[in-house]
PDB file of C-alpha atoms in Angstrom:
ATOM      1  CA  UNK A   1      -5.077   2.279 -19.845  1.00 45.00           C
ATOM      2  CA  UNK A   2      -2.525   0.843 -22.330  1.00 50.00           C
ATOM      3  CA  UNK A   3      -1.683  -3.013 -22.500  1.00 59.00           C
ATOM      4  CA  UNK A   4       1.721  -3.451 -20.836  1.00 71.00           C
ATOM      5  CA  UNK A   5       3.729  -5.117 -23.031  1.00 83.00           C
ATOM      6  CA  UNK A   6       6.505  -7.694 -22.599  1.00 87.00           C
ATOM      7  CA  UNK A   7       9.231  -4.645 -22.012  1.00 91.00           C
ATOM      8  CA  UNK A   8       7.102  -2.859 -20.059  1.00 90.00           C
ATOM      9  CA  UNK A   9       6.350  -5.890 -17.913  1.00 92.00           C
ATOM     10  CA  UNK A  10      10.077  -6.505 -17.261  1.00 93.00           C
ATOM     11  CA  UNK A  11      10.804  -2.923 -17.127  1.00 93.00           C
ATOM     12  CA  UNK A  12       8.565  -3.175 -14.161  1.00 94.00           C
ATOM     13  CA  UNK A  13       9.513  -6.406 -12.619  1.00 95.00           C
ATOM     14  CA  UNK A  14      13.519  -5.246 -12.706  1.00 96.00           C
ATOM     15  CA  UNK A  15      12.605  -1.742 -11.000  1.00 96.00           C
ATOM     16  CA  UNK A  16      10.790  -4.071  -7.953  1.00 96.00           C
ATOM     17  CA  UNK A  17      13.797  -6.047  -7.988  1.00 96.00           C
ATOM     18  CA  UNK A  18      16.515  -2.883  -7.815  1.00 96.00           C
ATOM     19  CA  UNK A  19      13.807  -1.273  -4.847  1.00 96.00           C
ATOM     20  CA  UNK A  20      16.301  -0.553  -1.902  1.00 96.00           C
ATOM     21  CA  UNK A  21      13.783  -2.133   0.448  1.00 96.00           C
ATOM     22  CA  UNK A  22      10.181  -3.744   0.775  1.00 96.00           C
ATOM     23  CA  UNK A  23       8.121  -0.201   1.562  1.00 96.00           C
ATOM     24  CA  UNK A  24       9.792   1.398  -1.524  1.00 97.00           C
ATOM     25  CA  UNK A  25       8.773  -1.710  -3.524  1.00 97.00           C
ATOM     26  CA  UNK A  26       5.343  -1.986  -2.170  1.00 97.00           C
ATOM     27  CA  UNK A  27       4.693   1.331  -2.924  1.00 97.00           C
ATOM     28  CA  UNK A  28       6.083   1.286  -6.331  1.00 97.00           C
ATOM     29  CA  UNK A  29       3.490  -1.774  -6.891  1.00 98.00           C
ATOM     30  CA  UNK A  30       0.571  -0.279  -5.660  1.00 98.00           C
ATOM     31  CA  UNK A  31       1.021   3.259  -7.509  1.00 96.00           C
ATOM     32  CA  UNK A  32       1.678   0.719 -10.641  1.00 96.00           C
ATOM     33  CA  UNK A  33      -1.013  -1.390  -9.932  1.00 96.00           C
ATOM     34  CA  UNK A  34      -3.441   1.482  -9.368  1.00 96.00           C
ATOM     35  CA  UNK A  35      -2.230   2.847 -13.160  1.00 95.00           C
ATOM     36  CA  UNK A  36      -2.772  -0.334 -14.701  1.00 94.00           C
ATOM     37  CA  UNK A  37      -6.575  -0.769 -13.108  1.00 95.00           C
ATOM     38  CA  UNK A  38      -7.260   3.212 -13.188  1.00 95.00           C
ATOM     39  CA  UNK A  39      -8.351   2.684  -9.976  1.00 96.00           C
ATOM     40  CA  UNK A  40      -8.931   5.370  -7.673  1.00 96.00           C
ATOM     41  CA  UNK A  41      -7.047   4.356  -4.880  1.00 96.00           C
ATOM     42  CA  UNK A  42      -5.625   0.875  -3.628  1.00 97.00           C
ATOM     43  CA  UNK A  43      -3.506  -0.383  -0.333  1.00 97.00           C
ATOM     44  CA  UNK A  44      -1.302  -3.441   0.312  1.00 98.00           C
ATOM     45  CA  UNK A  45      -1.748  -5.153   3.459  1.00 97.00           C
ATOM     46  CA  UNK A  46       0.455  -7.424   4.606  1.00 97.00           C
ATOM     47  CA  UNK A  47       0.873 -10.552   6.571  1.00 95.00           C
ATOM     48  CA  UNK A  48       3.052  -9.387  10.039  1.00 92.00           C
ATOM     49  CA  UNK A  49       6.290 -11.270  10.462  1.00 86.00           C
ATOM     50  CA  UNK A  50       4.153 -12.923  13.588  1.00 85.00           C
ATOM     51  CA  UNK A  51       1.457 -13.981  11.553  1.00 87.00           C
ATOM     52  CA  UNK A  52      -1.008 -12.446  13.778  1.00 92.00           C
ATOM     53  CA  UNK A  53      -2.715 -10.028  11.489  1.00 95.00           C
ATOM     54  CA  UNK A  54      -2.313  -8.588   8.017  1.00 97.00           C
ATOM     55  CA  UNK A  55      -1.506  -4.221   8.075  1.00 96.00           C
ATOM     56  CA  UNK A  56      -1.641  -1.629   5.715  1.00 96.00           C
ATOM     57  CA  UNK A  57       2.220  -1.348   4.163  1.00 95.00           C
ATOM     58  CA  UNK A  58       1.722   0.904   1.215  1.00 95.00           C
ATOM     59  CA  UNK A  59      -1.108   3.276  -0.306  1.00 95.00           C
ATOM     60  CA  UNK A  60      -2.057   5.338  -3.271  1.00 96.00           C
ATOM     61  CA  UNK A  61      -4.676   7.788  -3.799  1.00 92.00           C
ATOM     62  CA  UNK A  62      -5.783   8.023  -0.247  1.00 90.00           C
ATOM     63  CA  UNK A  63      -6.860  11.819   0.364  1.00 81.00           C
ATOM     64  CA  UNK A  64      -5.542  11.028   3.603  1.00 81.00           C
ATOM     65  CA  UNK A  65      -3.458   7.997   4.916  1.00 80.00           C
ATOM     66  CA  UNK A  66      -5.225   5.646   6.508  1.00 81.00           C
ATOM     67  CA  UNK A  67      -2.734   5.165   9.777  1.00 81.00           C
ATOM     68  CA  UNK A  68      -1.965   2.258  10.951  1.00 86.00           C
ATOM     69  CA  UNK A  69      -4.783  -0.996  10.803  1.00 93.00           C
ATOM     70  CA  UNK A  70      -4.112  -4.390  11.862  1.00 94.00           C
ATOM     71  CA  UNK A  71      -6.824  -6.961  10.925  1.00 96.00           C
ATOM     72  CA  UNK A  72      -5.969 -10.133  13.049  1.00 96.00           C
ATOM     73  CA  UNK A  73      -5.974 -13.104  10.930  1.00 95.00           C
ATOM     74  CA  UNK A  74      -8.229 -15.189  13.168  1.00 95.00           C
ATOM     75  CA  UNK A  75     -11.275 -12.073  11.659  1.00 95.00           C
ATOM     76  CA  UNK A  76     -12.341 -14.555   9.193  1.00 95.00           C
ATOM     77  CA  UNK A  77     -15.466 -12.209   8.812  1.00 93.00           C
ATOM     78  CA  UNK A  78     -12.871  -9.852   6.988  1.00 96.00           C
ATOM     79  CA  UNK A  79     -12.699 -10.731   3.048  1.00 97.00           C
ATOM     80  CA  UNK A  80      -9.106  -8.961   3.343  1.00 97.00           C
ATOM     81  CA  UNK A  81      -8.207 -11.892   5.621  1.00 97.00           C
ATOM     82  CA  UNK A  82      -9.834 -14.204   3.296  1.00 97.00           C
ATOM     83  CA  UNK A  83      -7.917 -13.536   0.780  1.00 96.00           C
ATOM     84  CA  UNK A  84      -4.837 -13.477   1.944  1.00 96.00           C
ATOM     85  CA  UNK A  85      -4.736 -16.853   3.618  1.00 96.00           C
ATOM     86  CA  UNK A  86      -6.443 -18.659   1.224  1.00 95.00           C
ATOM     87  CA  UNK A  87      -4.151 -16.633  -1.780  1.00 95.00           C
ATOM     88  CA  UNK A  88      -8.060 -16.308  -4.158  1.00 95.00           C
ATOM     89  CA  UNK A  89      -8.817 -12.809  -5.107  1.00 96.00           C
ATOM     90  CA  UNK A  90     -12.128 -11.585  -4.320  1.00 97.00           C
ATOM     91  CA  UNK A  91     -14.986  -8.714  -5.485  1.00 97.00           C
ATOM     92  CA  UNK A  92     -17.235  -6.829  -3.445  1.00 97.00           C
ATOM     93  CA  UNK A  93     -20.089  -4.377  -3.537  1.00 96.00           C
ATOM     94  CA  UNK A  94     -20.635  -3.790   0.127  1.00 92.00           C
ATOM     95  CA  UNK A  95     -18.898  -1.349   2.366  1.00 92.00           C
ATOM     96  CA  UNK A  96     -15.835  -3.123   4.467  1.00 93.00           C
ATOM     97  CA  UNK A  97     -15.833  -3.335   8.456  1.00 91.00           C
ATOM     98  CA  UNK A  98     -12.838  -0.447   8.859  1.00 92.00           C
ATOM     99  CA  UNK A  99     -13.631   3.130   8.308  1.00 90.00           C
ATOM    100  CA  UNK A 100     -10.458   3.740   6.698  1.00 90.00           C
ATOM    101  CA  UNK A 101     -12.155   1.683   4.099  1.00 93.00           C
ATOM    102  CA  UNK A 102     -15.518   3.067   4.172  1.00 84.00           C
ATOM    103  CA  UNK A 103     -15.861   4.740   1.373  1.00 88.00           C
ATOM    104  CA  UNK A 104     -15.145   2.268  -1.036  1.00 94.00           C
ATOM    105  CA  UNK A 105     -18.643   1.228  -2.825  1.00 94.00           C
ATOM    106  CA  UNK A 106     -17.003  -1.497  -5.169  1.00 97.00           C
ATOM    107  CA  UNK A 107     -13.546  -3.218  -4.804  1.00 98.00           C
ATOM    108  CA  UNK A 108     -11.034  -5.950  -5.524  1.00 98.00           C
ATOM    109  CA  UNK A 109      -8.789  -8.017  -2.937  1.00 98.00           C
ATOM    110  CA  UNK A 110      -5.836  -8.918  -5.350  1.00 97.00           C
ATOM    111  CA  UNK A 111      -3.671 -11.398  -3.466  1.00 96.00           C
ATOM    112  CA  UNK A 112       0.472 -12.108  -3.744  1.00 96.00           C
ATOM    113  CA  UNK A 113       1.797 -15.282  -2.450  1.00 94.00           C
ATOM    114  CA  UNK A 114       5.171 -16.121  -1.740  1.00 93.00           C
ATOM    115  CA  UNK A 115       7.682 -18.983  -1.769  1.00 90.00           C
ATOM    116  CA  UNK A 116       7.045 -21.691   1.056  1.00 88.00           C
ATOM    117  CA  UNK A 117       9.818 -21.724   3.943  1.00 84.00           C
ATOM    118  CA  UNK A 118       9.709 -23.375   6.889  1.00 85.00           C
ATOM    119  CA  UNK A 119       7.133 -22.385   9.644  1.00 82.00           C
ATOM    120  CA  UNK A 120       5.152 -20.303   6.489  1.00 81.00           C
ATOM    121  CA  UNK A 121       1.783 -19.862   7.061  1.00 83.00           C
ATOM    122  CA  UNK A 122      -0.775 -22.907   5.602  1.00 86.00           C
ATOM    123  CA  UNK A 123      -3.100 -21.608   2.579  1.00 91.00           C
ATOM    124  CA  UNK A 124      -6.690 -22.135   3.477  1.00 93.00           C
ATOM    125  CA  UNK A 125      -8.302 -24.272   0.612  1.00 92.00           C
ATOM    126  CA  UNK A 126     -10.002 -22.058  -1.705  1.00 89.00           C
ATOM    127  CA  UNK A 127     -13.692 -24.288  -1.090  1.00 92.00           C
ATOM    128  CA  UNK A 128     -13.198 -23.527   3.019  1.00 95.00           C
ATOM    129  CA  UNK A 129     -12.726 -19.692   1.754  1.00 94.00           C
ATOM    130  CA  UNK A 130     -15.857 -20.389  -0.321  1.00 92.00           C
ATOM    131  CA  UNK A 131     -17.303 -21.500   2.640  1.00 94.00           C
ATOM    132  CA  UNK A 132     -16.985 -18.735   4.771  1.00 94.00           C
ATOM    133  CA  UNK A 133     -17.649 -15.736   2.856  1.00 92.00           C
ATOM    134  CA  UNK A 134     -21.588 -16.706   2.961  1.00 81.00           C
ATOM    135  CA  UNK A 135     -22.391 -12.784   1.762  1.00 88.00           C
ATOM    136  CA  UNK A 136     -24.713 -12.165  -1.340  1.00 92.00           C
ATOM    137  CA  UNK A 137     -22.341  -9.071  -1.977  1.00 95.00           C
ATOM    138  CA  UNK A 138     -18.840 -10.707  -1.939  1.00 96.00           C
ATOM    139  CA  UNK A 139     -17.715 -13.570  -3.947  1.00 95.00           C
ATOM    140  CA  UNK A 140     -14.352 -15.153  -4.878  1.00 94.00           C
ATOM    141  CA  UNK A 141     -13.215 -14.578  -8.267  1.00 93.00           C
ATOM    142  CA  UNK A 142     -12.709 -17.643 -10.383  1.00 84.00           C
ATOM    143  CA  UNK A 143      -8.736 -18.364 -11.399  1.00 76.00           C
ATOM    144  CA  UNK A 144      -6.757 -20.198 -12.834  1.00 62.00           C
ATOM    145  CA  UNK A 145      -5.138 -22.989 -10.535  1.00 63.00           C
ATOM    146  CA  UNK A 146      -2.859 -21.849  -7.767  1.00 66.00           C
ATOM    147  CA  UNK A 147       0.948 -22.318  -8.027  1.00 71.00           C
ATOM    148  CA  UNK A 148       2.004 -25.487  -5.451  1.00 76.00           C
ATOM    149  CA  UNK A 149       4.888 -24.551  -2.822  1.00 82.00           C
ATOM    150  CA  UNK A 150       3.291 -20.880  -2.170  1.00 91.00           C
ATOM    151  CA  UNK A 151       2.020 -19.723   1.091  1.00 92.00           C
ATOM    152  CA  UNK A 152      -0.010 -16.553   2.192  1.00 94.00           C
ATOM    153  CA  UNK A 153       1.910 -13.132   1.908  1.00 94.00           C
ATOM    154  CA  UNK A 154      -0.181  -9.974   1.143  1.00 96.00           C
ATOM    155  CA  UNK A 155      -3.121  -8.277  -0.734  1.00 98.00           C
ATOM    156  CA  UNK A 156      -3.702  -5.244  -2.347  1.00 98.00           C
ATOM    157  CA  UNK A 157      -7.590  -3.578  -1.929  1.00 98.00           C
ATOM    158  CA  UNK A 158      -8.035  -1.953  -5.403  1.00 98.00           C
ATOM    159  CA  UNK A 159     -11.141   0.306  -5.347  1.00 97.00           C
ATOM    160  CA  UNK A 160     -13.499  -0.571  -8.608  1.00 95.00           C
ATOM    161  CA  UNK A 161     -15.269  -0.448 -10.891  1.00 95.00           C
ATOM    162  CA  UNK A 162     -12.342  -1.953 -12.973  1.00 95.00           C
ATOM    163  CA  UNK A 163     -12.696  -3.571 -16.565  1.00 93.00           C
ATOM    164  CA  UNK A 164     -12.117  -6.813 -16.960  1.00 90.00           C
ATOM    165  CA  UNK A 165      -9.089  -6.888 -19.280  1.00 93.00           C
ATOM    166  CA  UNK A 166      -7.700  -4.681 -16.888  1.00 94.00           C
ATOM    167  CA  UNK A 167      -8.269  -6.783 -13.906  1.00 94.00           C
ATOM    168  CA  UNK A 168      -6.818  -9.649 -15.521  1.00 92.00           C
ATOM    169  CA  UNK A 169      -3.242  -7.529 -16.571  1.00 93.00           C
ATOM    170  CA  UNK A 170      -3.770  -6.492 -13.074  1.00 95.00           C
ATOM    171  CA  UNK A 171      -3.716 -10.429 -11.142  1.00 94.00           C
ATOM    172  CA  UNK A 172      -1.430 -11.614 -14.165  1.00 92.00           C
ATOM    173  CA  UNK A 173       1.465  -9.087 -12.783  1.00 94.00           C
ATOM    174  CA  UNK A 174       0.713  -9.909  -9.530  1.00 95.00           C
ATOM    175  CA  UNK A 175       1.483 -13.353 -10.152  1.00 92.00           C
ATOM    176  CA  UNK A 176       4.827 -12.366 -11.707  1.00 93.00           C
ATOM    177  CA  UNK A 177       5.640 -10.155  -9.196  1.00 96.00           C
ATOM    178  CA  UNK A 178       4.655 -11.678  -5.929  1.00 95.00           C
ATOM    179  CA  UNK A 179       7.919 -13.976  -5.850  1.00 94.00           C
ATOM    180  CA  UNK A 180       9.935 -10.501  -6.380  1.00 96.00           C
ATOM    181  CA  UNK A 181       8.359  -8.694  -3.381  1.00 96.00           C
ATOM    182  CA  UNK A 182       8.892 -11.337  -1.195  1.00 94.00           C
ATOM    183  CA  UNK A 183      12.400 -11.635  -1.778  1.00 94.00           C
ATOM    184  CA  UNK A 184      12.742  -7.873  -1.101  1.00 96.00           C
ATOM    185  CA  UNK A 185      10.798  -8.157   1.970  1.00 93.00           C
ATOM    186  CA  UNK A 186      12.876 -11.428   3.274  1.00 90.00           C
ATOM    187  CA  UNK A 187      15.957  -9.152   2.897  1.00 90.00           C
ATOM    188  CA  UNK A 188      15.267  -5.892   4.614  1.00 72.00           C
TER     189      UNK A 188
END
């Protein structure tokens, strides 16, 4: 994997901004995303406009698409649920609880946050999320502080292993480009 550079970064972030519509930038992020980690496959999920449950949205390197899966957000057995309301990326080594997942031995849960608007969804406190993981084989990554005024949006589930320079291009573009994908999402 090469480093992105500064160009490259913005080269990136400007062709999510110009994406005629959320799927086509979701996509675009995940197929980048899965690049950047050499990952074998990833998948966004993200929160539904009813804030019921988070769904897959976009996928790369799936042998076959997944179809549609809705994890309701009240599952707080799911680390994909986890992780998006409480906006903390997390690592695993144990299988997850859908099959379309199933054969993932190792993997990241890379969340994006967005802006805060009226009736958003309330980020669970990263100690609560601590809280109720209570598995030997998933923990939440340590980062740096999260930004104030942002509320639960999506993940992406990036398959590992993954090197840790890499992860950390990987969550550092992510936090550059979450504010981009949810303005493309709030306009389509």
């Amino acid at each position: 994997m090469a480093v992105l550079g500064d160009r490259a970064v913005a080269g990136l972030l400007s062709a999510l901004a110009e994406a005629p519509d959320f799927q086509a930038a979701a996509s675009f992020l995940v197929a980048q995303l899965v690049e950047i980690t050499t990952a074998p496959r990833a998948c966004m999920l993200r929160l539904d406009p009813s804030q019921d449950g988070v769904s897959i949205v976009a996928t790369s390197g799936f042998a076959s698409e997944p179809g549609p899966l809705t994890i309701s957000v009240s599952d707080l057995s799911s680390p994909l649920v986890i992780s998006a309301l409480a906006l903390v990326p997390i690592h695993g080594t144990a299988a997850l609880a859908q099959r379309a997942f199933a054969g993932m031995k190792e993997w990241y849960i890379l969340p994006l946050g967005q802006p805060r608007y009226r009736g958003a969804p309330e980020a669970m406190s990263a100690e609560r999320a601590t809280e109720t993981i209570g598995s030997p084989t998933v923990e939440i990554m340590a980062t740096a502080t999260r930004r104030a005024g942002v509320s639960p949006s999506s993940v992406i589930l990036v398959e590992g292993p993954i090197t840790g320079s890499d992860l950390y291009e990987a969550m550092d573009l992510l936090l550059l480009a979450s504010p981009i994908v949810a303005r493309v999402a709030s306009l389509g």
